[in-house]
Amino acid sequence: QVQLVESGGQWVLPGGSLRLSCVASGRTYDDAAMAWFRQSPGKEREFVAAIRWIGGRTLYEDSMKGRFTISRDNAKNTVWLQMSSLKPEDTAVYYCASGSYMRRNSNDYNYWGQGTQITVSS
């Protein structure tokens, strides 16, 4: 069973940058993709970005492309989400997820981390 542990969430000023980490353990060949989602109070969980372990192909939510960058290190079983030009509307709990396919739908991911809170505020 895959276990995911996120870290890096914190309070940050608007316009600031932040990098989230997600360490995966117990993954198998079928766990081919990793993704970041986020959820704000009262809103549905929202896709942010995804990446394939093999080859590194990426997928982004259009509104976040250019500000957010997803990357991975296979040897460290770690995925990062580098975020820049942060806005108050980026405030949310950010989750990493593991699945067999790189897709935008949260239902396509089998394993989830506990989430890490990002607050963008002055």
PDB file of C-alpha atoms in Angstrom, residues 17-118:
ATOM      1  CA  SER A  17       6.887  31.392  -3.450  1.00  0.00           C
ATOM      2  CA  LEU A  18       6.691  28.025  -1.771  1.00  0.00           C
ATOM      3  CA  ARG A  19       7.718  24.465  -2.500  1.00  0.00           C
ATOM      4  CA  LEU A  20       5.739  21.471  -1.319  1.00  0.00           C
ATOM      5  CA  SER A  21       7.192  17.980  -1.031  1.00  0.00           C
ATOM      6  CA  CYS A  22       5.530  14.609  -1.123  1.00  0.00           C
ATOM      7  CA  VAL A  23       7.430  11.454  -0.251  1.00  0.00           C
ATOM      8  CA  ALA A  24       5.946   8.186  -1.438  1.00  0.00           C
ATOM      9  CA  SER A  25       6.640   4.800   0.066  1.00  0.00           C
ATOM     10  CA  GLY A  26       5.380   1.372  -0.839  1.00  0.00           C
ATOM     11  CA  ARG A  27       4.555   2.228  -4.410  1.00  0.00           C
ATOM     12  CA  THR A  28       4.543  -0.394  -7.150  1.00  0.00           C
ATOM     13  CA  TYR A  29       4.846  -0.331 -10.923  1.00  0.00           C
ATOM     14  CA  ASP A  30       1.090   0.252 -11.161  1.00  0.00           C
ATOM     15  CA  ASP A  31       1.387   3.480  -9.208  1.00  0.00           C
ATOM     16  CA  ALA A  32       2.538   5.321 -12.286  1.00  0.00           C
ATOM     17  CA  ALA A  33       1.449   8.882 -11.624  1.00  0.00           C
ATOM     18  CA  MET A  34       1.505  11.413  -8.856  1.00  0.00           C
ATOM     19  CA  ALA A  35      -0.658  14.475  -8.592  1.00  0.00           C
ATOM     20  CA  TRP A  36      -1.319  17.512  -6.482  1.00  0.00           C
ATOM     21  CA  PHE A  37      -4.829  18.598  -5.632  1.00  0.00           C
ATOM     22  CA  ARG A  38      -6.070  21.354  -3.385  1.00  0.00           C
ATOM     23  CA  GLN A  39      -9.205  22.044  -1.444  1.00  0.00           C
ATOM     24  CA  SER A  40     -10.490  25.268   0.081  1.00  0.00           C
ATOM     25  CA  PRO A  41     -13.272  25.422   2.671  1.00  0.00           C
ATOM     26  CA  GLY A  42     -16.634  24.966   1.025  1.00  0.00           C
ATOM     27  CA  LYS A  43     -15.151  24.013  -2.324  1.00  0.00           C
ATOM     28  CA  GLU A  44     -14.575  20.752  -4.115  1.00  0.00           C
ATOM     29  CA  ARG A  45     -11.134  19.244  -4.378  1.00  0.00           C
ATOM     30  CA  GLU A  46      -9.381  20.814  -7.355  1.00  0.00           C
ATOM     31  CA  PHE A  47      -6.727  19.366  -9.637  1.00  0.00           C
ATOM     32  CA  VAL A  48      -3.432  21.257  -9.682  1.00  0.00           C
ATOM     33  CA  ALA A  49      -0.835  19.198 -11.535  1.00  0.00           C
ATOM     34  CA  ALA A  50       0.323  15.645 -12.177  1.00  0.00           C
ATOM     35  CA  ILE A  51       3.476  13.874 -13.277  1.00  0.00           C
ATOM     36  CA  ARG A  52       4.442  10.404 -14.399  1.00  0.00           C
ATOM     37  CA  TRP A  53       7.272   8.650 -12.594  1.00  0.00           C
ATOM     38  CA  ILE A  54       8.560   7.189 -15.850  1.00  0.00           C
ATOM     39  CA  GLY A  55       9.440   9.814 -18.399  1.00  0.00           C
ATOM     40  CA  GLY A  56       8.338  12.777 -16.279  1.00  0.00           C
ATOM     41  CA  ARG A  57       5.473  13.860 -18.508  1.00  0.00           C
ATOM     42  CA  THR A  58       3.387  16.515 -16.774  1.00  0.00           C
ATOM     43  CA  LEU A  59      -0.176  17.785 -16.777  1.00  0.00           C
ATOM     44  CA  TYR A  60      -1.395  21.072 -15.337  1.00  0.00           C
ATOM     45  CA  GLU A  61      -4.637  22.764 -14.567  1.00  0.00           C
ATOM     46  CA  ASP A  62      -4.691  25.559 -17.131  1.00  0.00           C
ATOM     47  CA  SER A  63      -5.165  28.367 -14.615  1.00  0.00           C
ATOM     48  CA  MET A  64      -2.038  27.322 -12.725  1.00  0.00           C
ATOM     49  CA  LYS A  65       0.244  26.667 -15.647  1.00  0.00           C
ATOM     50  CA  GLY A  66       3.195  29.035 -15.544  1.00  0.00           C
ATOM     51  CA  ARG A  67       2.984  29.686 -11.801  1.00  0.00           C
ATOM     52  CA  PHE A  68       3.201  26.110 -10.565  1.00  0.00           C
ATOM     53  CA  THR A  69       5.766  23.500 -11.525  1.00  0.00           C
ATOM     54  CA  ILE A  70       5.614  19.826 -10.642  1.00  0.00           C
ATOM     55  CA  SER A  71       8.752  17.709 -10.619  1.00  0.00           C
ATOM     56  CA  ARG A  72       9.945  14.399  -9.254  1.00  0.00           C
ATOM     57  CA  ASP A  73      13.016  12.466  -8.195  1.00  0.00           C
ATOM     58  CA  ASN A  74      12.535   8.759  -8.744  1.00  0.00           C
ATOM     59  CA  ALA A  75      15.495   7.788  -6.605  1.00  0.00           C
ATOM     60  CA  LYS A  76      14.063   9.712  -3.655  1.00  0.00           C
ATOM     61  CA  ASN A  77      10.444   8.740  -4.353  1.00  0.00           C
ATOM     62  CA  THR A  78       9.667  12.409  -3.993  1.00  0.00           C
ATOM     63  CA  VAL A  79       7.444  14.775  -5.911  1.00  0.00           C
ATOM     64  CA  TRP A  80       7.574  18.548  -5.513  1.00  0.00           C
ATOM     65  CA  LEU A  81       5.228  21.370  -6.322  1.00  0.00           C
ATOM     66  CA  GLN A  82       7.019  24.668  -6.796  1.00  0.00           C
ATOM     67  CA  MET A  83       4.603  27.566  -6.540  1.00  0.00           C
ATOM     68  CA  SER A  84       5.328  31.183  -7.339  1.00  0.00           C
ATOM     69  CA  SER A  85       3.400  34.456  -7.527  1.00  0.00           C
ATOM     70  CA  LEU A  86       1.056  33.093  -4.909  1.00  0.00           C
ATOM     71  CA  LYS A  87      -2.352  34.703  -4.522  1.00  0.00           C
ATOM     72  CA  PRO A  88      -4.824  34.676  -1.644  1.00  0.00           C
ATOM     73  CA  GLU A  89      -7.061  32.420  -3.724  1.00  0.00           C
ATOM     74  CA  ASP A  90      -4.291  29.799  -3.643  1.00  0.00           C
ATOM     75  CA  THR A  91      -5.036  29.346   0.055  1.00  0.00           C
ATOM     76  CA  ALA A  92      -6.049  25.732   0.534  1.00  0.00           C
ATOM     77  CA  VAL A  93      -5.050  22.373   1.873  1.00  0.00           C
ATOM     78  CA  TYR A  94      -2.803  20.774  -0.720  1.00  0.00           C
ATOM     79  CA  TYR A  95      -2.840  17.011  -1.139  1.00  0.00           C
ATOM     80  CA  CYS A  96      -0.615  14.694  -3.081  1.00  0.00           C
ATOM     81  CA  ALA A  97      -2.114  11.583  -4.599  1.00  0.00           C
ATOM     82  CA  SER A  98      -0.923   8.427  -6.311  1.00  0.00           C
ATOM     83  CA  GLY A  99      -2.632   6.578  -9.114  1.00  0.00           C
ATOM     84  CA  SER A 100      -2.200   4.397 -12.146  1.00  0.00           C
ATOM     85  CA  TYR A 101      -2.999   7.121 -14.658  1.00  0.00           C
ATOM     86  CA  MET A 102      -2.168  10.784 -14.994  1.00  0.00           C
ATOM     87  CA  ARG A 103      -5.614  12.360 -14.939  1.00  0.00           C
ATOM     88  CA  ARG A 104      -7.417  15.413 -13.599  1.00  0.00           C
ATOM     89  CA  ASN A 105     -10.173  13.549 -11.782  1.00  0.00           C
ATOM     90  CA  SER A 106      -9.531  12.871  -8.119  1.00  0.00           C
ATOM     91  CA  ASN A 107     -11.500   9.620  -8.400  1.00  0.00           C
ATOM     92  CA  ASP A 108      -8.682   8.221 -10.550  1.00  0.00           C
ATOM     93  CA  TYR A 109      -6.208   8.326  -7.678  1.00  0.00           C
ATOM     94  CA  ASN A 110      -6.011   5.530  -5.158  1.00  0.00           C
ATOM     95  CA  TYR A 111      -3.859   6.886  -2.383  1.00  0.00           C
ATOM     96  CA  TRP A 112      -3.770  10.249  -0.687  1.00  0.00           C
ATOM     97  CA  GLY A 113      -1.590  12.098   1.741  1.00  0.00           C
ATOM     98  CA  GLN A 114      -2.880  13.856   4.814  1.00  0.00           C
ATOM     99  CA  GLY A 115      -2.610  17.300   3.251  1.00  0.00           C
ATOM    100  CA  THR A 116      -0.596  20.400   4.053  1.00  0.00           C
ATOM    101  CA  GLN A 117      -2.072  23.856   4.621  1.00  0.00           C
ATOM    102  CA  ILE A 118      -1.013  26.874   2.596  1.00  0.00           C
TER     103      ILE A 118
END
